[in-house]
Amino acid sequence: RSSDLNREGLECLRLLNEIIADFDELLSKPKFSCVEKIKTIGSTYMAATGLNATSGQENQQDGERVFSHIGTMVEFAIALIGKLDVINKHSFNNFKLRVGINYGPVVAGVIGAQKPQYDIWGNTANVASRMDSTGVLGKIQA
């Protein structure tokens, strides 16, 4: 029946919202203060770090800064997997994440007049997205 299907769809949406809200909650932890949520597309959660770097920071310490951001993203990915494990236990599900992590230059900005959207563009984001969509479930692709 259509009312049963509608109810199942609403339950799926409620659970997805709970998962995304729990992921968002991780961003309030001090160690993830430099992680920026970019957007969600369906069940894909896009986040980045190091977006506030200015061209003047590109010096001898640049390598250390890059490794620090990569480490933070790996820690964030592990925290996402942990959150999902807790959700799975409470909801009797077996959801798995696929994570793609890449580093390099991106262009970031807001586009649109009616519903402006913040986004990032570039090969770095495209490769991470492909790693996410084609990677191994339950693993971090880097």
C-alpha positions as CSV (number, residue, x, y, z in Angstrom):
1,R,0.0,0.0,0.0
2,S,1.1,3.5,-0.7
3,S,0.7,4.6,2.9
4,D,3.0,1.8,4.1
5,L,5.6,2.9,1.4
6,N,5.3,6.5,2.5
7,R,5.7,5.5,6.1
8,E,8.9,3.5,5.2
9,G,10.2,6.5,3.2
10,L,9.6,8.8,6.1
11,E,11.4,6.4,8.5
12,C,14.4,6.2,6.1
13,L,14.5,10.0,6.0
14,R,14.3,10.3,9.8
15,L,17.1,7.9,10.2
16,L,19.3,9.6,7.6
17,N,18.6,12.9,9.3
18,E,19.7,11.4,12.6
19,I,22.9,10.1,11.1
20,I,23.7,13.5,9.5
21,A,22.9,15.4,12.7
22,D,25.2,13.0,14.6
23,F,28.0,13.6,12.1
24,D,27.4,17.4,12.4
25,E,27.7,17.1,16.1
26,L,31.3,15.9,15.7
27,L,32.2,19.3,14.2
28,S,31.6,21.0,17.5
29,K,34.5,19.0,19.1
30,P,37.6,21.2,19.5
31,K,39.9,18.8,17.6
32,F,37.5,19.1,14.5
33,S,37.2,22.9,14.7
34,C,39.1,23.2,11.4
35,V,36.8,20.7,9.6
36,E,34.2,22.4,7.5
37,K,31.0,20.7,6.3
38,I,30.5,21.6,2.7
39,K,27.2,19.8,1.9
40,T,25.2,16.6,1.9
41,I,24.0,15.1,-1.3
42,G,21.7,12.3,-0.7
43,S,23.6,10.1,1.8
44,T,27.0,11.7,0.9
45,Y,28.6,13.9,3.5
46,M,31.2,16.3,2.1
47,A,33.7,18.0,4.5
48,A,37.0,19.7,4.0
49,T,39.8,21.2,6.1
50,G,42.5,23.7,5.3
51,L,40.2,26.0,3.3
52,N,41.2,29.1,5.2
53,A,44.9,28.9,4.2
54,T,46.2,32.1,2.5
55,S,48.8,32.3,-0.1
56,G,51.2,33.9,2.4
57,Q,51.2,30.7,4.4
58,E,52.9,28.8,1.6
59,N,56.3,28.5,3.1
60,Q,58.6,26.1,4.9
61,Q,55.8,25.0,7.3
62,D,53.4,24.3,4.5
63,G,54.2,20.6,4.5
64,E,53.5,20.4,8.3
65,R,50.2,22.2,7.8
66,V,49.2,19.8,5.0
67,F,50.0,16.7,7.1
68,S,48.1,18.2,10.1
69,H,45.0,18.7,7.9
70,I,45.2,15.2,6.4
71,G,45.6,13.8,9.9
72,T,42.5,15.7,11.1
73,M,40.5,14.4,8.2
74,V,41.5,10.8,8.9
75,E,40.6,11.3,12.5
76,F,37.2,12.8,11.5
77,A,36.6,9.8,9.1
78,I,37.3,7.4,11.9
79,A,35.0,9.4,14.2
80,L,32.2,9.2,11.6
81,I,32.7,5.4,11.4
82,G,32.4,5.2,15.2
83,K,29.3,7.3,15.2
84,L,27.7,5.1,12.6
85,D,28.6,2.0,14.6
86,V,26.7,3.4,17.6
87,I,23.7,4.3,15.4
88,N,23.8,0.8,13.9
89,K,23.7,-0.8,17.4
90,H,20.7,1.4,18.5
91,S,18.7,1.0,15.2
92,F,19.6,-2.7,14.5
93,N,21.1,-1.7,11.1
94,N,24.4,-2.5,9.4
95,F,25.2,0.7,7.5
96,K,28.7,1.1,6.3
97,L,30.6,4.2,5.2
98,R,32.8,4.6,2.2
99,V,35.3,7.5,2.7
100,G,37.4,9.2,0.1
101,I,40.2,11.6,1.3
102,N,42.4,13.6,-1.1
103,Y,44.5,16.7,-0.7
104,G,45.4,19.5,-3.0
105,P,44.1,22.8,-4.2
106,V,40.4,23.6,-4.5
107,V,38.3,26.7,-5.4
108,A,35.7,27.5,-2.8
109,G,32.8,29.9,-3.0
110,V,29.1,30.6,-3.0
111,I,27.0,30.4,-6.1
112,G,23.4,31.1,-6.8
113,A,21.0,34.0,-6.2
114,Q,17.8,32.2,-5.0
115,K,19.3,29.5,-2.9
116,P,23.0,30.3,-2.6
117,Q,25.2,27.2,-2.0
118,Y,28.7,27.1,-0.6
119,D,30.8,24.5,-2.5
120,I,34.3,23.5,-3.5
121,W,35.5,22.6,-7.0
122,G,38.6,21.2,-8.5
123,N,40.3,17.9,-9.3
124,T,41.1,17.4,-5.6
125,A,37.4,17.3,-4.7
126,N,36.5,15.2,-7.8
127,V,39.1,12.5,-7.0
128,A,37.9,12.3,-3.4
129,S,34.3,12.0,-4.6
130,R,35.3,9.2,-7.0
131,M,37.1,7.4,-4.2
132,D,34.0,7.7,-2.1
133,S,31.6,6.4,-4.8
134,T,33.8,3.6,-6.0
135,G,35.7,2.6,-2.9
136,V,35.4,-0.3,-0.5
137,L,32.6,-0.2,2.0
138,G,33.8,0.3,5.6
139,K,37.3,1.6,4.4
140,I,38.9,4.9,4.1
141,Q,40.3,5.5,0.6
142,A,43.2,7.9,0.5
